[in-house]
mmCIF file of C-alpha atoms in Angstrom:
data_model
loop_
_atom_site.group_PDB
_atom_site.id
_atom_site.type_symbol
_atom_site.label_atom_id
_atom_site.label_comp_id
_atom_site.label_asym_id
_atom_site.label_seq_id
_atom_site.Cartn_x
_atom_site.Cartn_y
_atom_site.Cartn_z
ATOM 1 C CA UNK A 1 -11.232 -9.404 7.368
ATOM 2 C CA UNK A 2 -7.919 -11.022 7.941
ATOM 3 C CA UNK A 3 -5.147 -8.064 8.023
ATOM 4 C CA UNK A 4 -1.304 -9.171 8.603
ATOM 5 C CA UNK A 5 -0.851 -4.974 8.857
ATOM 6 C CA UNK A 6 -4.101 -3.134 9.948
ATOM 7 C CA UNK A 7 -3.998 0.690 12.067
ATOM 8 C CA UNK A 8 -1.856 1.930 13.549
ATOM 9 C CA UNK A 9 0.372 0.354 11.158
ATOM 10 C CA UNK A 10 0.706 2.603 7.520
ATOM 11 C CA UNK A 11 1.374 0.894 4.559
ATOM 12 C CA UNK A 12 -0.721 0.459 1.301
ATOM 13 C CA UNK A 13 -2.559 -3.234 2.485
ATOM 14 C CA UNK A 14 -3.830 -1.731 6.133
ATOM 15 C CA UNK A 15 -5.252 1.489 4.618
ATOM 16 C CA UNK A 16 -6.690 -0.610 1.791
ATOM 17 C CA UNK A 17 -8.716 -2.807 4.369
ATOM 18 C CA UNK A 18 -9.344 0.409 6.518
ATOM 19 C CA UNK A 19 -11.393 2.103 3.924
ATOM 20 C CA UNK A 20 -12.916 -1.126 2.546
ATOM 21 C CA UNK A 21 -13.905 -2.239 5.923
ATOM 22 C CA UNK A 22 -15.361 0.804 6.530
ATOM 23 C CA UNK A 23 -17.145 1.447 3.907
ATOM 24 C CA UNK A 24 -18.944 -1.729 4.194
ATOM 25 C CA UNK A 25 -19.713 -0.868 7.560
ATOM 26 C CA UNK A 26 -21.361 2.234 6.307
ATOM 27 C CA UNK A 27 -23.505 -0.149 3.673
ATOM 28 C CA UNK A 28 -24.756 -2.052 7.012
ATOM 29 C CA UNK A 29 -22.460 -4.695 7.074
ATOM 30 C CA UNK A 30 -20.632 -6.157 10.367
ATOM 31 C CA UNK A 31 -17.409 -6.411 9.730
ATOM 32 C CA UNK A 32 -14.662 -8.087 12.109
ATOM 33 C CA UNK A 33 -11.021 -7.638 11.890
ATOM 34 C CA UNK A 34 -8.280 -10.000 12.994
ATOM 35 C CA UNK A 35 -4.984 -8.108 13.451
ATOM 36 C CA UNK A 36 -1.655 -8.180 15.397
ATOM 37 C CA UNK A 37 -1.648 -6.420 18.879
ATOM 38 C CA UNK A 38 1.053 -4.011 19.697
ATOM 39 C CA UNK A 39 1.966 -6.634 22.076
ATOM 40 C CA UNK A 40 1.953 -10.387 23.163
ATOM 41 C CA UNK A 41 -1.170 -10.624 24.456
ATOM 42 C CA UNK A 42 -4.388 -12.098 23.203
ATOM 43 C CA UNK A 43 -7.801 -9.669 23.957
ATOM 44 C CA UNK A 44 -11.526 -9.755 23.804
ATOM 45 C CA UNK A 45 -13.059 -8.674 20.187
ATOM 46 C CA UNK A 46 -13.496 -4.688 21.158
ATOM 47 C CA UNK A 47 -14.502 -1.954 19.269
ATOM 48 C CA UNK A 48 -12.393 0.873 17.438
ATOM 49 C CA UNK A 49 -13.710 3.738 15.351
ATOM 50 C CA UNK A 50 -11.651 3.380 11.913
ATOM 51 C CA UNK A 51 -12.351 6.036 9.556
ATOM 52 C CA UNK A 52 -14.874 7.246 11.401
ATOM 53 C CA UNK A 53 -16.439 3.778 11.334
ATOM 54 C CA UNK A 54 -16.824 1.454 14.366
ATOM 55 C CA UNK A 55 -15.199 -1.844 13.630
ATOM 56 C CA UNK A 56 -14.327 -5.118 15.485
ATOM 57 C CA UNK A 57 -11.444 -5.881 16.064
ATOM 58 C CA UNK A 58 -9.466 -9.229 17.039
ATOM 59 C CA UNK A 59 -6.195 -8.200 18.284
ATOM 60 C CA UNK A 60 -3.830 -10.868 18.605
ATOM 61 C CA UNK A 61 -0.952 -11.712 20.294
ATOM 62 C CA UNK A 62 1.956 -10.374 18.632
ATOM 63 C CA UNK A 63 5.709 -10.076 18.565
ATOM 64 C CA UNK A 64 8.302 -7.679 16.579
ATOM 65 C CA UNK A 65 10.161 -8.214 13.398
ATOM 66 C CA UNK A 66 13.255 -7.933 14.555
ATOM 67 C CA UNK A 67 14.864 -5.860 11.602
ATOM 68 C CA UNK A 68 11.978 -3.838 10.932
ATOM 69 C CA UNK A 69 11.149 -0.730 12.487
ATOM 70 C CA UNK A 70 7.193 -1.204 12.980
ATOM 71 C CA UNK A 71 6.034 -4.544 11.552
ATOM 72 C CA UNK A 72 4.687 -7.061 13.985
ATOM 73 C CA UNK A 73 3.349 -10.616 13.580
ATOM 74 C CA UNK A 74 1.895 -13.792 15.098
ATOM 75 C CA UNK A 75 3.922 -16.794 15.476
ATOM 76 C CA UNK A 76 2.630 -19.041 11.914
ATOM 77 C CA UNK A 77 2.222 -22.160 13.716
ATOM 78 C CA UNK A 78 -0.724 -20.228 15.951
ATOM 79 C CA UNK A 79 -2.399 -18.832 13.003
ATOM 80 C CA UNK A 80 -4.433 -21.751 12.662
ATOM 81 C CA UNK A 81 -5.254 -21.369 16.794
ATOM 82 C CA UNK A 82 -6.181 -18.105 16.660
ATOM 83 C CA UNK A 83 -8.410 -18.364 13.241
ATOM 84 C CA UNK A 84 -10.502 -21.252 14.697
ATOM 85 C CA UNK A 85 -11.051 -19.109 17.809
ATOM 86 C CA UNK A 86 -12.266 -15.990 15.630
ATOM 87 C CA UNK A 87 -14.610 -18.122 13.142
ATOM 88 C CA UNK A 88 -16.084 -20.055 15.911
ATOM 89 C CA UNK A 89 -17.091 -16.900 17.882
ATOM 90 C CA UNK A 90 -17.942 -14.557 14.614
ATOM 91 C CA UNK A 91 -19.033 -17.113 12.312
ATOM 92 C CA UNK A 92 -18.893 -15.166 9.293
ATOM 93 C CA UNK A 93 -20.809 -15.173 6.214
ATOM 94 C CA UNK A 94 -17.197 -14.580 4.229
ATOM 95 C CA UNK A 95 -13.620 -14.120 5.219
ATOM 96 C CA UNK A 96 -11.700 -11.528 3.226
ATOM 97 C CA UNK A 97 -7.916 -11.682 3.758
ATOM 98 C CA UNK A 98 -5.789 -8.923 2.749
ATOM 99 C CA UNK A 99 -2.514 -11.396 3.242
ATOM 100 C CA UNK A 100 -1.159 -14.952 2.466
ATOM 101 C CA UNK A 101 1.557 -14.397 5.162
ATOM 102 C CA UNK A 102 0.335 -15.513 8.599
ATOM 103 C CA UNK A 103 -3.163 -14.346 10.156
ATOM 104 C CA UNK A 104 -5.333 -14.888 6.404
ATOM 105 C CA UNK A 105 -2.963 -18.061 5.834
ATOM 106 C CA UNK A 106 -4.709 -19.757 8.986
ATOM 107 C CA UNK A 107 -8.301 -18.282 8.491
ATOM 108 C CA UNK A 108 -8.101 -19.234 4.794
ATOM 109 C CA UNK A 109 -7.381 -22.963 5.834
ATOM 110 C CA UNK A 110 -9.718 -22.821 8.876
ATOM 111 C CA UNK A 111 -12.591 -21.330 6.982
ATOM 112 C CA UNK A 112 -12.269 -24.165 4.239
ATOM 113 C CA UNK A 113 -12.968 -26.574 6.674
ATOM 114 C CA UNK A 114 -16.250 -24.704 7.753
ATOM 115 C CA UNK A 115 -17.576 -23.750 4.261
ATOM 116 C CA UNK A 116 -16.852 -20.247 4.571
ATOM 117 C CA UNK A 117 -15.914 -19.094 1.351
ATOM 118 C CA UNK A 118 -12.661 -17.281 1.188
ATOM 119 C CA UNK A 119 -12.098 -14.061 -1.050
ATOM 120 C CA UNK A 120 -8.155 -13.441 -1.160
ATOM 121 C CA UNK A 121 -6.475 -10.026 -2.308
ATOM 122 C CA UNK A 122 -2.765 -9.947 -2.733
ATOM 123 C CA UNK A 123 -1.281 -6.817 -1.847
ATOM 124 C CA UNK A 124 2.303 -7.909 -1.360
ATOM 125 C CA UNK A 125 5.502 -9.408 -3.556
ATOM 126 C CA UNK A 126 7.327 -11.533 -1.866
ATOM 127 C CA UNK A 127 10.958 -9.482 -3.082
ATOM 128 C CA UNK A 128 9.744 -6.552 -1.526
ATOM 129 C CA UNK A 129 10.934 -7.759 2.103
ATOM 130 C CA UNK A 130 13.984 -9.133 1.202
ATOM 131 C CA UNK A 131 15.451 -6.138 2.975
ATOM 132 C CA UNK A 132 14.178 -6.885 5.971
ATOM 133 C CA UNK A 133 15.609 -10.904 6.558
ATOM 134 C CA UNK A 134 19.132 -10.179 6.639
ATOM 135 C CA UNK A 135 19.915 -13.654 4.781
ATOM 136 C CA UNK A 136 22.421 -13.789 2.500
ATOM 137 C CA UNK A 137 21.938 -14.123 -1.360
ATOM 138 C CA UNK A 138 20.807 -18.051 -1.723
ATOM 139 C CA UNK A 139 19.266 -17.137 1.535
ATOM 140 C CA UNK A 140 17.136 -15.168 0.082
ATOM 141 C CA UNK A 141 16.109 -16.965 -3.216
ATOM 142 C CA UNK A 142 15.053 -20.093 -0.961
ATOM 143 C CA UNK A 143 13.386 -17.560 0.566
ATOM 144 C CA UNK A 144 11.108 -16.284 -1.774
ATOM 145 C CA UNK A 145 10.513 -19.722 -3.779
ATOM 146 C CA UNK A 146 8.920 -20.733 -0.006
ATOM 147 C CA UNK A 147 7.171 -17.620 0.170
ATOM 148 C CA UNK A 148 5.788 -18.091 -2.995
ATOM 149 C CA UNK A 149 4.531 -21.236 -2.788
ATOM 150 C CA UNK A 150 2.366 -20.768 0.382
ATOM 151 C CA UNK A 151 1.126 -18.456 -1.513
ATOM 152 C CA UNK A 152 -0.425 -20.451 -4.339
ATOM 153 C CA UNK A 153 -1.238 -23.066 -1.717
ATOM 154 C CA UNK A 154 -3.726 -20.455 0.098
ATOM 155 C CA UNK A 155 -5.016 -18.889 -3.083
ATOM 156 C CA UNK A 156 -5.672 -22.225 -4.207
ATOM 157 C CA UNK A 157 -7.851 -22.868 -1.656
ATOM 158 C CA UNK A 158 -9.806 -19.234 -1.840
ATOM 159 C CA UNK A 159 -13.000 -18.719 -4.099
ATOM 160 C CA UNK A 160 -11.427 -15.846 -5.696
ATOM 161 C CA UNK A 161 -8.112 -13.815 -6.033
ATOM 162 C CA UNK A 162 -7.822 -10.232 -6.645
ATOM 163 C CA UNK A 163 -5.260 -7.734 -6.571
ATOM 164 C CA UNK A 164 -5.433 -3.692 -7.625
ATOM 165 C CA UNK A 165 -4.188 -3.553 -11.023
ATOM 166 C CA UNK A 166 -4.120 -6.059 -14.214
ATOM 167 C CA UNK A 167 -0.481 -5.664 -14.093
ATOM 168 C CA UNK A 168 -0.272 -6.660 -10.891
ATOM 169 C CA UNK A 169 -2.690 -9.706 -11.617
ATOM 170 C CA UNK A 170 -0.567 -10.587 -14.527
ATOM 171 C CA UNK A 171 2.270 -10.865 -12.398
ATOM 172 C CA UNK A 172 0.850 -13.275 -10.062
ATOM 173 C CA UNK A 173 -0.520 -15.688 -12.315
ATOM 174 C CA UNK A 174 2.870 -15.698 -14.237
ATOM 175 C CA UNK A 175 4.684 -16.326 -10.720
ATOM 176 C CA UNK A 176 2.274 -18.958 -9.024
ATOM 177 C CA UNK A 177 0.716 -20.797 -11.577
ATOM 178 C CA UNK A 178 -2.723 -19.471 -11.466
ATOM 179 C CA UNK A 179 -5.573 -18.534 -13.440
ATOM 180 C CA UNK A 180 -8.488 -15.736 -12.883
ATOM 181 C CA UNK A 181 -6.979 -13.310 -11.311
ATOM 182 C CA UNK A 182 -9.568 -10.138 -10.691
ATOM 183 C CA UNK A 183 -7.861 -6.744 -10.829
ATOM 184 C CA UNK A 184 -9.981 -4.605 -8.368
ATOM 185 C CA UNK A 185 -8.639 -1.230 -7.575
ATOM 186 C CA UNK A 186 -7.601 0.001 -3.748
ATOM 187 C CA UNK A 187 -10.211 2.786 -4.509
ATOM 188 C CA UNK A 188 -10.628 6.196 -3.279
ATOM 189 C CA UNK A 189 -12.500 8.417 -1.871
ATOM 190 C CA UNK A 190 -11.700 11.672 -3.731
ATOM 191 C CA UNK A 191 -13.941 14.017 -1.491
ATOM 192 C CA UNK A 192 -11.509 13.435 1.151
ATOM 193 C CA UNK A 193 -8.648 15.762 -0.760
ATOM 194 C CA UNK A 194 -8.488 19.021 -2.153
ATOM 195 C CA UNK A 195 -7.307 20.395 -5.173
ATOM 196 C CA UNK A 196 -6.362 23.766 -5.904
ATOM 197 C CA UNK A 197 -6.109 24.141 -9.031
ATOM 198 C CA UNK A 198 -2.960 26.656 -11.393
ATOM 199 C CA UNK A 199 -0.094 27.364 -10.642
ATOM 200 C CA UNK A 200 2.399 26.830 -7.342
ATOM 201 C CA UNK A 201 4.301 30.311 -6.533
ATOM 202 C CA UNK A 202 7.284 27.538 -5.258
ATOM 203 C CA UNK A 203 8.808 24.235 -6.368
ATOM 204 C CA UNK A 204 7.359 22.231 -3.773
ATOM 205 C CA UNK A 205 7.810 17.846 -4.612
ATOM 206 C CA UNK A 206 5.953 16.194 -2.563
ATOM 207 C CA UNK A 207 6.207 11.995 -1.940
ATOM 208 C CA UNK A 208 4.558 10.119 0.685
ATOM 209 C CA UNK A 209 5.259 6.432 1.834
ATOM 210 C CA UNK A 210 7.350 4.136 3.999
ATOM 211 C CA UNK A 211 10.985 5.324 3.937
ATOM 212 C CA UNK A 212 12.318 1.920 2.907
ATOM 213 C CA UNK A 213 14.787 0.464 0.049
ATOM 214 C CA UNK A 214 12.347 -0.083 -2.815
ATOM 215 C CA UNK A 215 11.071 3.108 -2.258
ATOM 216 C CA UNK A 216 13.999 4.822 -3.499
ATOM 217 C CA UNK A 217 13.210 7.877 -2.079
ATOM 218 C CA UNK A 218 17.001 8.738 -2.741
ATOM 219 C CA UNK A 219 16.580 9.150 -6.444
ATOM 220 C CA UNK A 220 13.920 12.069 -5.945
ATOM 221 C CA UNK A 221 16.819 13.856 -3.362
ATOM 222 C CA UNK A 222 19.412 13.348 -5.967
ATOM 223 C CA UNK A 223 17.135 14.675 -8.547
ATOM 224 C CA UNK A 224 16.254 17.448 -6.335
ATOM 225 C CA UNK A 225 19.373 18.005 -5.762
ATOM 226 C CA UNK A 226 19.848 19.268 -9.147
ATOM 227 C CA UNK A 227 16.552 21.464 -9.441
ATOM 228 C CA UNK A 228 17.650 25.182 -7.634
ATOM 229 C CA UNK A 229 15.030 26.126 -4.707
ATOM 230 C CA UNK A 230 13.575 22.858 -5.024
ATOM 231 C CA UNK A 231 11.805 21.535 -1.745
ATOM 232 C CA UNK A 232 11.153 18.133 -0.716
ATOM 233 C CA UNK A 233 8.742 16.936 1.426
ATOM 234 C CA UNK A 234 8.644 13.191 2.732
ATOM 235 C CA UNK A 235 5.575 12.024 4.452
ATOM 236 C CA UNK A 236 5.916 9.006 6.140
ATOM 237 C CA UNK A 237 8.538 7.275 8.020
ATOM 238 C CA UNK A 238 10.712 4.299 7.816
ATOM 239 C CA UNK A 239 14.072 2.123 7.957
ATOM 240 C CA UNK A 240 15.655 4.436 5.864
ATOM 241 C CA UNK A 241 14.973 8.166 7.291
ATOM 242 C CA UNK A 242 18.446 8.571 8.830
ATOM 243 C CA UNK A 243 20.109 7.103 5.871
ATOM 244 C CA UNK A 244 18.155 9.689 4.164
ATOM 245 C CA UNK A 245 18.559 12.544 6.185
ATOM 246 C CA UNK A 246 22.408 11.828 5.978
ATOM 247 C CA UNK A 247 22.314 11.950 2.087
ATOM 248 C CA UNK A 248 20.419 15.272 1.744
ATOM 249 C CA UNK A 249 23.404 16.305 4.083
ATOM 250 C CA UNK A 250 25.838 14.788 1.613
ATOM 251 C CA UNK A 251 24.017 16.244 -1.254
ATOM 252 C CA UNK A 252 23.793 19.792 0.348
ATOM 253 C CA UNK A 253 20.073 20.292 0.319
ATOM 254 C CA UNK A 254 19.128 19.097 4.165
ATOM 255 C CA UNK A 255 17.112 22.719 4.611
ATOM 256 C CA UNK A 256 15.111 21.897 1.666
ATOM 257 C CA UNK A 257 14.365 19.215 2.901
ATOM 258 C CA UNK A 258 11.062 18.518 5.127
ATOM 259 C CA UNK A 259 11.012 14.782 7.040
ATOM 260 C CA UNK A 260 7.310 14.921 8.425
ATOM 261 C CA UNK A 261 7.417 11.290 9.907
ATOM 262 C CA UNK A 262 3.877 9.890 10.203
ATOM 263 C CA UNK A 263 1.640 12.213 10.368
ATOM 264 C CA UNK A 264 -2.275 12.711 10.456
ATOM 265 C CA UNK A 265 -4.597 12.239 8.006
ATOM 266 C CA UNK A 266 -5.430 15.846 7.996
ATOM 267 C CA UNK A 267 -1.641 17.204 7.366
ATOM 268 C CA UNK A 268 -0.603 14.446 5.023
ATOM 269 C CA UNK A 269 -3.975 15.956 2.847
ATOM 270 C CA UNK A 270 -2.915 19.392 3.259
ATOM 271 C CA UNK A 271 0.927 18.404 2.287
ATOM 272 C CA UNK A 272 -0.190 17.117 -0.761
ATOM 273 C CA UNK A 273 -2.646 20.164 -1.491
ATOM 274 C CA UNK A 274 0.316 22.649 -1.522
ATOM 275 C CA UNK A 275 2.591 20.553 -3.141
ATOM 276 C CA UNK A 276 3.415 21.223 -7.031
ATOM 277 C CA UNK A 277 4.338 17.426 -8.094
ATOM 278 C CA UNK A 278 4.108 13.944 -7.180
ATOM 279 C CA UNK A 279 7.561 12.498 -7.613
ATOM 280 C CA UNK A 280 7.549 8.557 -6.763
ATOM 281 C CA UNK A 281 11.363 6.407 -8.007
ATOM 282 C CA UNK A 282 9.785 3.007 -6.264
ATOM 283 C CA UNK A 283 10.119 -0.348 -8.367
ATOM 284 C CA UNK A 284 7.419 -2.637 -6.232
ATOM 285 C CA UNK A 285 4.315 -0.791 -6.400
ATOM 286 C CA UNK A 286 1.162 -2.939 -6.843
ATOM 287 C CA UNK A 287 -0.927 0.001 -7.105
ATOM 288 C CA UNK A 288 0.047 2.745 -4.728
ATOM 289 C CA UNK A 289 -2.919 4.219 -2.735
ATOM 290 C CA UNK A 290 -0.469 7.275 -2.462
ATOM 291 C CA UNK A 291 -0.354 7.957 -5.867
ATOM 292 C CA UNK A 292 -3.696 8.325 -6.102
ATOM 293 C CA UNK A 293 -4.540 10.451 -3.740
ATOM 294 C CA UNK A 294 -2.041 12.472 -4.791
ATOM 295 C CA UNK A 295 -4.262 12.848 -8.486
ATOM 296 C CA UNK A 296 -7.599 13.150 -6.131
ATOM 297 C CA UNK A 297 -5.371 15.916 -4.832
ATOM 298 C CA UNK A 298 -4.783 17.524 -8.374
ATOM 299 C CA UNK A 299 -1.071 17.201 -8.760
ATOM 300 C CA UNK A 300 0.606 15.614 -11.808
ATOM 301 C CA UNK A 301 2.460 13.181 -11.524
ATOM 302 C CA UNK A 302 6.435 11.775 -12.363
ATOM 303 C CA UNK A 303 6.849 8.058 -11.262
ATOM 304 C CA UNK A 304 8.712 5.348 -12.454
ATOM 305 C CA UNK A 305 8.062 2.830 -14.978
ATOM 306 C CA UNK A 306 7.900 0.040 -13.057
ATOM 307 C CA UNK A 307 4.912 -2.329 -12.020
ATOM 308 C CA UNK A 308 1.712 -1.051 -11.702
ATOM 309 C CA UNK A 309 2.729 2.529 -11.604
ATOM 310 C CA UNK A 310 2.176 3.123 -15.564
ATOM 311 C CA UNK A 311 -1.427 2.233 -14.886
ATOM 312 C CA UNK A 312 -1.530 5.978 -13.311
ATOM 313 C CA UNK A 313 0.301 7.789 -15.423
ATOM 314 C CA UNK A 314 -0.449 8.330 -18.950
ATOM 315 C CA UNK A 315 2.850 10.085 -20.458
ATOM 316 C CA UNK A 316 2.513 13.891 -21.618
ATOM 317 C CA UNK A 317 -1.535 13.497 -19.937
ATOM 318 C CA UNK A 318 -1.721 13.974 -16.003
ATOM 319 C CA UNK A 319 2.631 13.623 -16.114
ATOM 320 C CA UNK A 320 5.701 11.657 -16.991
ATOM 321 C CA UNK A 321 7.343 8.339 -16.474
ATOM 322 C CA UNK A 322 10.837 7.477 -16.231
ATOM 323 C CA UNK A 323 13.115 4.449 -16.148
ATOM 324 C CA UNK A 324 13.946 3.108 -12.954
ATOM 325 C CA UNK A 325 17.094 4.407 -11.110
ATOM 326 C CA UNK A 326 17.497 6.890 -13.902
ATOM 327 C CA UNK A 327 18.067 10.042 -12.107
ATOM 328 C CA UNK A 328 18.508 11.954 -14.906
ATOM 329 C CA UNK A 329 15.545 11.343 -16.339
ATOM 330 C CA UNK A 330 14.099 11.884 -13.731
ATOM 331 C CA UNK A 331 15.157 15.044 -13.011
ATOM 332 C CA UNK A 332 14.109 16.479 -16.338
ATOM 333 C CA UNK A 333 10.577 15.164 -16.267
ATOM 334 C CA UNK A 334 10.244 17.172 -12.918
ATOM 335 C CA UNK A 335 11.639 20.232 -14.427
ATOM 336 C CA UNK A 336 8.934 20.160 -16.996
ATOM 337 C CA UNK A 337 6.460 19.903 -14.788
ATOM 338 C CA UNK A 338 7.912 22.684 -12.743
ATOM 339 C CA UNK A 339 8.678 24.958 -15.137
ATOM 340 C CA UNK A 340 5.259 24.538 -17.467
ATOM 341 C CA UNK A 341 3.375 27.437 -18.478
ATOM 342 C CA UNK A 342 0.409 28.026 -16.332
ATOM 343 C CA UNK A 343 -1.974 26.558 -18.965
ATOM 344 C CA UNK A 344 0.029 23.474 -19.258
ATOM 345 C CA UNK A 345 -0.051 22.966 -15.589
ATOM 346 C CA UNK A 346 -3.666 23.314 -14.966
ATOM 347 C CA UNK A 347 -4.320 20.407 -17.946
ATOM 348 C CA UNK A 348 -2.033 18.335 -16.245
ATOM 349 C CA UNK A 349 -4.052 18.840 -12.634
ATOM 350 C CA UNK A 350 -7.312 18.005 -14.511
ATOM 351 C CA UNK A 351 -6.085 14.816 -15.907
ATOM 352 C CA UNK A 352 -5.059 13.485 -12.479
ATOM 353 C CA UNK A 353 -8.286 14.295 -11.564
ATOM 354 C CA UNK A 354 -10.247 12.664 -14.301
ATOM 355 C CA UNK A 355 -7.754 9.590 -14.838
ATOM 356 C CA UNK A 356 -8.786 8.803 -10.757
ATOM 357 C CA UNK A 357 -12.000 9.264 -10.908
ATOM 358 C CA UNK A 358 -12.099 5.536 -12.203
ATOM 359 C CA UNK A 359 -10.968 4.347 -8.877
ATOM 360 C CA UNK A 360 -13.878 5.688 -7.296
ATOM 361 C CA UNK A 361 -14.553 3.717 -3.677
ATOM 362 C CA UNK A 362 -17.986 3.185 -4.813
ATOM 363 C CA UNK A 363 -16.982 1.251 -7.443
ATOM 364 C CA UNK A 364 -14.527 -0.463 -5.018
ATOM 365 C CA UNK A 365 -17.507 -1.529 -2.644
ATOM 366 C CA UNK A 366 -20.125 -2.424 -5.259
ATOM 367 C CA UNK A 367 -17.595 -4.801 -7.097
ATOM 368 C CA UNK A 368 -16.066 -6.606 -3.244
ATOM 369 C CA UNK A 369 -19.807 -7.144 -2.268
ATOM 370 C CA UNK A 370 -20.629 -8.861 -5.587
ATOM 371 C CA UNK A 371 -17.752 -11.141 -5.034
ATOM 372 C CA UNK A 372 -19.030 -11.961 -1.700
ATOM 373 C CA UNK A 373 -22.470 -12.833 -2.549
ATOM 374 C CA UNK A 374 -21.019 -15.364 -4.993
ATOM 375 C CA UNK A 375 -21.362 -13.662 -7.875
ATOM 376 C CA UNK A 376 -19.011 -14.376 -10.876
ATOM 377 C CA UNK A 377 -16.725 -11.289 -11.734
ATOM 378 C CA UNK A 378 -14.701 -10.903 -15.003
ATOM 379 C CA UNK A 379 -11.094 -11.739 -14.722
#
């Protein structure tokens, strides 16, 4: 598995390969990881329980993104170093990689020249880390032409490309040039969350995810904002927490709001349990693991209509949708939510949890291990 983000890093691509990796570890598979260190150095393959799995791992020698407040990476002209080293040592029946970027770039090229058949899952858009490479405008469209087409150059090369929703398959066959894309949802594991289902005795939105730009975690304050006794909680942390924590100052609502910062698997669960909605403004969501286990979690759900996120919500069902960077839209679809009869609430609960239960893990696992035995899966 060839992971650009993997633990202790939290964003929708590591957790993806987390589970999956695990889960085929619990099907009696041996699954290796190749991953950035927390620091420039280069160690021997060790293992690490993830999710309660044993895995192992390849760290590798790493260094900082400068203007980001987590992300690490390995230089791109070592990829190709480091992948040999890897394949050579593990030779692997199949190399997954969750990335184009850097570490599944060189295993995808490396493995090609051993046979090793490559299964590719795009996770990423190439726009959504524009924020983070401080070049100005033409800077930035160079940027993500280049970006773009290293990307078709690896997927070209891989014996299959998926990605977690047909909208988000669409999308990159539209921008590459490519054909076959397999939507394959993230998956779930909805025994993990609990939902209690009728009615909350407070207003309590709940949204959980990095704290960055295309997030726009500022719409749901403003909307808040507008909602009396209204609370807010953020799980998750990010570029944009202070700029954050400055607006609910500005917007007078800073003690209804609740910044948890990372936090553990357990209280981000229990978060979500007590919480009365899902509210999610971002406009680059390929999927959003979060989102889901927010329905495994019973809550409905308001998000924007943007990407993949209509795939999730079906208007009037399990929530509501609203245009993007409309805050007044937003703001009434969360008051209906909030203020629906008891009856109407608990309908909307059970349609979360009936629209997820189609992203069932199993069905995850079962449909990744065809693809790796060779087997041809419908695009």
């Amino acid at each position: 598995m060839g992971c650009d983000t993997f633990t202790p890093d939290i964003n929708g691509a590591a957790r993806f390969a987390e589970r999956l990796s695990a889960g085929l570890v619990q099907r009696g598979h041996t699954v290796h990881v190749s991953a950035p260190n927390d620091r420039y150095a280069l160690e021997k393959p060790r293992i690490e329980k993830v999710e309660g799995e044993d895995l192992v791992l390849h760290r590798l020698p790493s260094v900082r993104w400068p203007n980001h407040d987590w992300l690490r990476f390995v230089w791109p002209w070592r990829s190709k170093h480091y992948a040999r080293k890897v394949l050579d040592t593990v030779r692997p029946d199949v190399v997954h990689i969750q990335s184009h970027i850097v570490i599944g770039r060189g295993l995808t090229r490396e493995a090609r020249k051993r046979g090793i058949p490559v299964i590719a899952t795009n996770h990423t858009m190439a726009e959504n880390i524009l924020d983070f490479t401080r070049l100005p405008e033409w800077g930035n469209r160079i940027f993500v032409k280049l970006a773009w087409d290293d990307a078709k150059r690896t997927f070209d090369m891989a014996s299959a490309v998926t990605t977690p929703t047909r909208k988000a398959a669409d999308f990159l066959e539209q921008t590459i040039d490519i054909s076959g894309v397999i939507p394959i949802s993230c998956g779930i594991d909805m025994s993990q969350y609990t939902a209690e289902i009728g009615p909350r005795e407070e207003k309590r939105i709940v949204f959980v995810g990095r704290l960055t730009s295309e997030k726009r975690v500022g719409d749901v304050l403003r909307a808040a904002a507008r909602i009396p006794d209204a609370i807010v909680e953020l799980v998750g942390d990010g570029d944009q927490r202070a700029a954050l924590e400055r607006h609910a100052e500005e917007l007078g609502i800073r003690e209804r709001v609740v910044f948890h910062g990372r936090t553990s698997d357990e209280d981000l669960r229990a978060a979500l349990t007590r919480a009365s909605v899902f509210a999610i403004a971002s406009i680059a969501e390929l999927q959003s693991i979060a989102t889901m286990e927010a329905m495994a979690s019973g809550l409905p759900i308001v998000a924007a209509d943007a990407v993949a996120l209509p795939h999730l919500v079906r208007e009037g069902e399990n929530g509501y949708l609203f245009p993007p960077e409309d805050v007044d839209v937003l703001t009434d679809r969360l008051n209906r939510v909030l203020d629906a009869d008891a009856g109407e609430y608990e309908r909307m609960q059970r349609a979360s949890l009936e629209l997820v239960a189609a992203h069932d893990i199993t069905r995850t696992l079962d449909t990744f291990e065809a693809l790796y035995r060779g087997e041809q899966i419908p695009a």
